[in-house]
Tab-separated table of C-alpha atoms and ligand atoms in Angstrom:
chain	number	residue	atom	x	y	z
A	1	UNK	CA	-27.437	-74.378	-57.248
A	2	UNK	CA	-26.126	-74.600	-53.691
A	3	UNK	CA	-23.481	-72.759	-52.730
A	4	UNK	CA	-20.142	-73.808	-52.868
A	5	UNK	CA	-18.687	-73.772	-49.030
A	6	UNK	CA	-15.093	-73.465	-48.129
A	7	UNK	CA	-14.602	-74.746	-43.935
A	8	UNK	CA	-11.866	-73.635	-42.262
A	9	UNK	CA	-11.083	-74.159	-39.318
A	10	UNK	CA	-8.130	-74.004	-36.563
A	11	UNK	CA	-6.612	-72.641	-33.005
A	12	UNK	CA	-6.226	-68.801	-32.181
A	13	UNK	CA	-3.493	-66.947	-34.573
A	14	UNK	CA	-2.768	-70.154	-37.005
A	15	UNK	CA	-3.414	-67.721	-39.952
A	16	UNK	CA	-6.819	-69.096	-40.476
A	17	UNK	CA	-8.420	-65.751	-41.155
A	18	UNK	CA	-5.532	-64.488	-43.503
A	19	UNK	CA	-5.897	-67.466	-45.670
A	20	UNK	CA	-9.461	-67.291	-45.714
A	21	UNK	CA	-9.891	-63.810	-46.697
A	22	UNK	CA	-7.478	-64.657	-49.354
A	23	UNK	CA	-9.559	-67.458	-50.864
A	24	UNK	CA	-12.500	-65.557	-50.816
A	25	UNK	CA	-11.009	-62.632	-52.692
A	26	UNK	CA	-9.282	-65.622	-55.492
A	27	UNK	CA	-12.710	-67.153	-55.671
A	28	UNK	CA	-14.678	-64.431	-55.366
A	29	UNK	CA	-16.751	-65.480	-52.562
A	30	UNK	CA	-18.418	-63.700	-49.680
A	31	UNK	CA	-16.457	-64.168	-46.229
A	32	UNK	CA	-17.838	-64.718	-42.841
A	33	UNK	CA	-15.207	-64.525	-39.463
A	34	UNK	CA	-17.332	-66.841	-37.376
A	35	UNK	CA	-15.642	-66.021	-34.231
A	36	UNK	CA	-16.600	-62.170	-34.783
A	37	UNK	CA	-20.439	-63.646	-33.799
A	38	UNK	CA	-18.834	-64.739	-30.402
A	39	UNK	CA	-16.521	-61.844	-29.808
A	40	UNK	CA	-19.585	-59.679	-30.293
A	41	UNK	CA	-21.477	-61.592	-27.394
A	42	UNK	CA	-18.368	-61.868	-25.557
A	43	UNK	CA	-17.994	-57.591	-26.275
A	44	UNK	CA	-22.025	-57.273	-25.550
A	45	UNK	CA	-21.567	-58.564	-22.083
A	46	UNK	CA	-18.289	-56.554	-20.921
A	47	UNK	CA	-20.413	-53.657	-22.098
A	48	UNK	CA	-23.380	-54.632	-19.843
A	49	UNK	CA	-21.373	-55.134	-17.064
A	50	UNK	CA	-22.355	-59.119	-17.230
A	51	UNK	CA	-21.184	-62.206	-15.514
A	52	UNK	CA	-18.876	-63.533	-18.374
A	53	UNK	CA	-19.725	-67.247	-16.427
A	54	UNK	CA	-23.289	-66.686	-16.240
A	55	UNK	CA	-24.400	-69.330	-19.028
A	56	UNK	CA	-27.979	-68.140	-18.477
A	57	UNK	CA	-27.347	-64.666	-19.300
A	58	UNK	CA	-24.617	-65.340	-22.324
A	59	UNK	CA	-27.616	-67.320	-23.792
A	60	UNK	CA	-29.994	-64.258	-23.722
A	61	UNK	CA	-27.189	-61.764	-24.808
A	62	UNK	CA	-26.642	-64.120	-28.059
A	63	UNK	CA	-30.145	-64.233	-28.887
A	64	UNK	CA	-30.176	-60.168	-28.824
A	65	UNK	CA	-27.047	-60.256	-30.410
A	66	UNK	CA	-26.224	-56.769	-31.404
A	67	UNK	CA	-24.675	-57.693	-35.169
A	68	UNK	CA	-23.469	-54.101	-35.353
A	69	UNK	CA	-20.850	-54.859	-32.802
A	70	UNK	CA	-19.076	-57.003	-35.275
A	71	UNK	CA	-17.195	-53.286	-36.243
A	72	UNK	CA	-16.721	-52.018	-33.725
A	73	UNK	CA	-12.584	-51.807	-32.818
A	74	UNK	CA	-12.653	-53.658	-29.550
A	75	UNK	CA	-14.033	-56.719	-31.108
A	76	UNK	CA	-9.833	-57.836	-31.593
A	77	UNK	CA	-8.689	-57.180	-27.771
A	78	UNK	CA	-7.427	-59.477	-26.135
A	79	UNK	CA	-10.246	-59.436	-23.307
A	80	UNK	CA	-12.835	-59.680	-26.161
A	81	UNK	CA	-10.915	-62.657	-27.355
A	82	UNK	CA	-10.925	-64.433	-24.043
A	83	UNK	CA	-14.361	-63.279	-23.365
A	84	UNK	CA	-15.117	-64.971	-26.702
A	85	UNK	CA	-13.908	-68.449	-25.582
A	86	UNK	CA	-15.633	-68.164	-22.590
A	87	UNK	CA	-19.311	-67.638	-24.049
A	88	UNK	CA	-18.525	-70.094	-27.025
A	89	UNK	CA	-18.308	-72.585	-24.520
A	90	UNK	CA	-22.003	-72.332	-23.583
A	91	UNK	CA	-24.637	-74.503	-25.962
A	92	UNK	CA	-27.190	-71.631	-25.695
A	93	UNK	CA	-25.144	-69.406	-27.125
A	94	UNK	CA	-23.732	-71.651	-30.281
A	95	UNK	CA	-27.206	-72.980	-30.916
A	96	UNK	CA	-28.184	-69.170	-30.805
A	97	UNK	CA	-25.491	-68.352	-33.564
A	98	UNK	CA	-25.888	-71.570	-35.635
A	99	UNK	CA	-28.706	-70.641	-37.753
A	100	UNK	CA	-27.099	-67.095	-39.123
A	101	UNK	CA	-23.431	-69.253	-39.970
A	102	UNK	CA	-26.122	-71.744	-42.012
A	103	UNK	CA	-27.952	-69.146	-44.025
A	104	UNK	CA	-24.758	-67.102	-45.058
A	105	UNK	CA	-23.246	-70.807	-45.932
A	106	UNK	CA	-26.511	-71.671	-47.754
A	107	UNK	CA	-26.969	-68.151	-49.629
A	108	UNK	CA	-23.988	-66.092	-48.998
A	109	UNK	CA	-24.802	-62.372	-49.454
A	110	UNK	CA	-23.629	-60.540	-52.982
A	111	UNK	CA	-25.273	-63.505	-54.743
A	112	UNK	CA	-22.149	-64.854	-54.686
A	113	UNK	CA	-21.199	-68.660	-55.938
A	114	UNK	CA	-19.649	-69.693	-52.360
A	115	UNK	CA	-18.330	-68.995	-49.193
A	116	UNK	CA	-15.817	-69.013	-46.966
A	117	UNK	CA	-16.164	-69.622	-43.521
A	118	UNK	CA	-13.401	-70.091	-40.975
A	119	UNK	CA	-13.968	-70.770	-37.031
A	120	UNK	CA	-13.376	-73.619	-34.693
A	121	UNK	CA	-16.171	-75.779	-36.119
A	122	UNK	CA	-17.354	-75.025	-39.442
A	123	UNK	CA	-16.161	-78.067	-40.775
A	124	UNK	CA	-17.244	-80.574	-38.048
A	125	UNK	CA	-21.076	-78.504	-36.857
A	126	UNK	CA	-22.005	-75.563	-39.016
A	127	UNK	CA	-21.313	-76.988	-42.506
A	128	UNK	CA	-20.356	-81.082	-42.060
A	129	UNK	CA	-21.130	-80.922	-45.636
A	130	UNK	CA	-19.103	-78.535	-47.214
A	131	UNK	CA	-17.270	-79.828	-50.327
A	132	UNK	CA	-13.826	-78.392	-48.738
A	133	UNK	CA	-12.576	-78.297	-45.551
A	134	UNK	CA	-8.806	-77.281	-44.063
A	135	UNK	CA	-7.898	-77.324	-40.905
A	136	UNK	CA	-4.884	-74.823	-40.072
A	137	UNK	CA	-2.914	-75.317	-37.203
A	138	UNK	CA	0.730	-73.842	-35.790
A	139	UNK	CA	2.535	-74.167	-32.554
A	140	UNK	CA	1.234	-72.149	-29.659
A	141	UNK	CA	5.226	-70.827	-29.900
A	142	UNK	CA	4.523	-70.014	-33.239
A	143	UNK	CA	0.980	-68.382	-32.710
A	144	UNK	CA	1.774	-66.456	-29.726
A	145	UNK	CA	4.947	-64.894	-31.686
A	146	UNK	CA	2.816	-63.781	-34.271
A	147	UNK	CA	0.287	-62.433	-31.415
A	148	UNK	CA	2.929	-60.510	-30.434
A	149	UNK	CA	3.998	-58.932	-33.698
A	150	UNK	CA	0.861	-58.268	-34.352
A	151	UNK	CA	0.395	-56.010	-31.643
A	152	UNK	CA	3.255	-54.356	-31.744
A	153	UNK	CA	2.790	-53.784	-34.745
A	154	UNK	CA	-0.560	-52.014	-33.953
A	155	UNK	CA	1.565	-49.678	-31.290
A	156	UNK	CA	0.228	-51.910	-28.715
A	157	UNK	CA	2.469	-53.526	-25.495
A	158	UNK	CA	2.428	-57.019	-25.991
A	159	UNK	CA	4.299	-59.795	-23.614
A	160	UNK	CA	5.337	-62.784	-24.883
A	161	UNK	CA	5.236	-64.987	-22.164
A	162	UNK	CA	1.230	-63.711	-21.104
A	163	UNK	CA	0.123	-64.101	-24.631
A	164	UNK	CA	1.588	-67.312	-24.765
A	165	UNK	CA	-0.255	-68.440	-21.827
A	166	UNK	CA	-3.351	-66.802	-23.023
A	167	UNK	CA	-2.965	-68.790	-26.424
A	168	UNK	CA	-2.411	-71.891	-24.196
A	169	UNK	CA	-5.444	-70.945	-22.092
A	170	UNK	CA	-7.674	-70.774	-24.624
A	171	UNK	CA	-6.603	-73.786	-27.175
A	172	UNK	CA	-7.441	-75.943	-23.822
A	173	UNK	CA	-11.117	-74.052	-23.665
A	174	UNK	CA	-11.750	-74.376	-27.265
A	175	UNK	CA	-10.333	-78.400	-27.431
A	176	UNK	CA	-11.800	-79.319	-24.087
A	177	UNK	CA	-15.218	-78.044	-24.121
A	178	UNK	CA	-17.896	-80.762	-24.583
A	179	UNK	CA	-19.871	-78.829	-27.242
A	180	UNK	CA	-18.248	-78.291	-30.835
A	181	UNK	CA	-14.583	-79.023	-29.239
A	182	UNK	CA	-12.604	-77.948	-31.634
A	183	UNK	CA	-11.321	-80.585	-33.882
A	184	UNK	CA	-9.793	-81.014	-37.095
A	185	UNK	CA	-13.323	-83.153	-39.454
A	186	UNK	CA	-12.012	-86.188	-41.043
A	187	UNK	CA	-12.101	-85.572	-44.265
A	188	UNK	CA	-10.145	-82.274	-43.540
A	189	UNK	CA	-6.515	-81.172	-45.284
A	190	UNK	CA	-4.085	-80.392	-42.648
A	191	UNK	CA	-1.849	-77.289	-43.109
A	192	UNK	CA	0.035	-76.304	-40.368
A	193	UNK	CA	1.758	-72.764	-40.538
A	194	UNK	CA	4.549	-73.317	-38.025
A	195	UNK	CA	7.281	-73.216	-40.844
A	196	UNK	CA	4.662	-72.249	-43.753
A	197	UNK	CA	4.534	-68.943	-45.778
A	198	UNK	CA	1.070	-67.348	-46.114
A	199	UNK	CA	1.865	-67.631	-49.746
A	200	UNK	CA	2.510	-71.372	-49.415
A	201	UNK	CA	0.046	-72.338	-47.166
A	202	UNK	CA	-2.850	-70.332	-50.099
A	203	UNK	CA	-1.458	-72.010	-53.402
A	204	UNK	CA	-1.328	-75.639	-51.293
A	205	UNK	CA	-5.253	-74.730	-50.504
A	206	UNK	CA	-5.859	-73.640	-53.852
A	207	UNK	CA	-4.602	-76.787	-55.416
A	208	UNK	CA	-6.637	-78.673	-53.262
A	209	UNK	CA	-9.972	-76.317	-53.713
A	210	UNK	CA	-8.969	-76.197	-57.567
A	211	UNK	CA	-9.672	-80.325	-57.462
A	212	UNK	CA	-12.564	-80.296	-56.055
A	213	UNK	CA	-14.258	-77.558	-57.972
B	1	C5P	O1	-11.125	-66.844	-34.007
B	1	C5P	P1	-11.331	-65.902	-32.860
B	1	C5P	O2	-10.121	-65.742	-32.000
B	1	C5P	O3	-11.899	-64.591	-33.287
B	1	C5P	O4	-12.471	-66.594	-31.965
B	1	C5P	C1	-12.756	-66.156	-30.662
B	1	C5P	C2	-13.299	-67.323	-29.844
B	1	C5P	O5	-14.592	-67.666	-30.350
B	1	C5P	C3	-12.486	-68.589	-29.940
B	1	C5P	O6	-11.483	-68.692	-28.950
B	1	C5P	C4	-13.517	-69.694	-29.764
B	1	C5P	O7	-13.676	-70.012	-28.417
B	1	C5P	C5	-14.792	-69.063	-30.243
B	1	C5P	N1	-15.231	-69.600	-31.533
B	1	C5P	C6	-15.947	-70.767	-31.546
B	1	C5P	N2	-16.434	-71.273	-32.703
B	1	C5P	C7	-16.208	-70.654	-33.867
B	1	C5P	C8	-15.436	-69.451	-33.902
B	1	C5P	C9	-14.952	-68.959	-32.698
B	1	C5P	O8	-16.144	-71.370	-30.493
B	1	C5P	N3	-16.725	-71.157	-34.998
């Protein structure tokens, strides 16, 4: 039987990964943080020393990708984030990462029944056929607040108004570019998180997932 694929996708900070990590643990499914593969070229490259707008050289660091990056604790910066949305924008480098998002949607490790994946296109590229899709959005307001919390609450400075730009910055990267812009599919339920509880935003995705299994 084929797997049973949950897309989610959805701007920087919209709670996308908190809700998916949630469904995966309700459903017992495997999880995959597609934008972990592009932090870990955009991480590769600051490493190297490379030139983050060198399309060529993105290309060849995703195809080398070093998957053991993916735990390493500056994968969540901030410059790894923006470094991310930099590469992703570069067809080489999806096209590189396309066929790894496939195969854990097609036979998600564990043996498991499903997956969850959750990104900018999992919905509309990596998985157009997946038998769910949700697209979570919030206000850049919204997001960057959270940003902000967040990394205070990890003993980190954090300003507002820069991470608010930042979340700005890279919403019009991710929307704008001309390959997988980031895009809600059609068939997609909407949940935006502006005034939405984590816990309200899972049960109204588990009703929906619930009528579809
Ligand atoms: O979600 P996260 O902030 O970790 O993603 C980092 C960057 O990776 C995003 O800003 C986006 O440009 C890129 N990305 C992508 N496609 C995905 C997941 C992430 O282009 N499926």
């Amino acid at each position: 039987d084929a797997a049973f694929v949950i897309a989610i996708d959805g701007p920087a900070a919209a709670g996308k990964g908190t809700l998916a990590r949630r469904l995966a643990d309700h459903y017992g499914f495997a999880f995959l943080d597609t934008g972990s593969l592009y932090r870990a070229v955009g991480l590769q490259m600051i490493i190297e020393g490379s030139d983050l707008d060198d399309a060529q050289k993105a290309t060849e660091t995703a195809a080398r990708l070093d998957l053991g990056l993916i735990g390493d604790p500056r994968l969540r910066a901030e410059e790894t984030g923006g470094a991310a949305s930099r590469v992703a924008a570069v067809p080489g480098v999806r096209a590189a990462l396309l066929d790894f998002q496939r195969q854990f949607a097609g036979h998600p490790p564990g043996d498991t029944a499903g997956a969850v994946l959750d990104g900018r296109d999992v919905g509309t590229v990596i998985c157009p056929d997946a038998p769910v899709k949700l697209f979570v959005t919030a206000s850049a307001e919204e997001r960057a607040r959270r940003r902000t919390l967040e990394m205070e609450g990890r003993g980190e400075a954090a300003d507002y108004a820069a991470i608010l730009e930042d979340v700005k910055a890279r919403d019009a990267r991710d929307m704008g570019r001309k390959d997988a812009p980031l895009k809600p599919a059609e068939d997609a339920l909407l949940l935006d998180t502006t005034n939405l509880a984590i816990d309200a935003v899972f049960l109204r995705a588990k009703s929906f997932i619930d009528g579809k299994l």
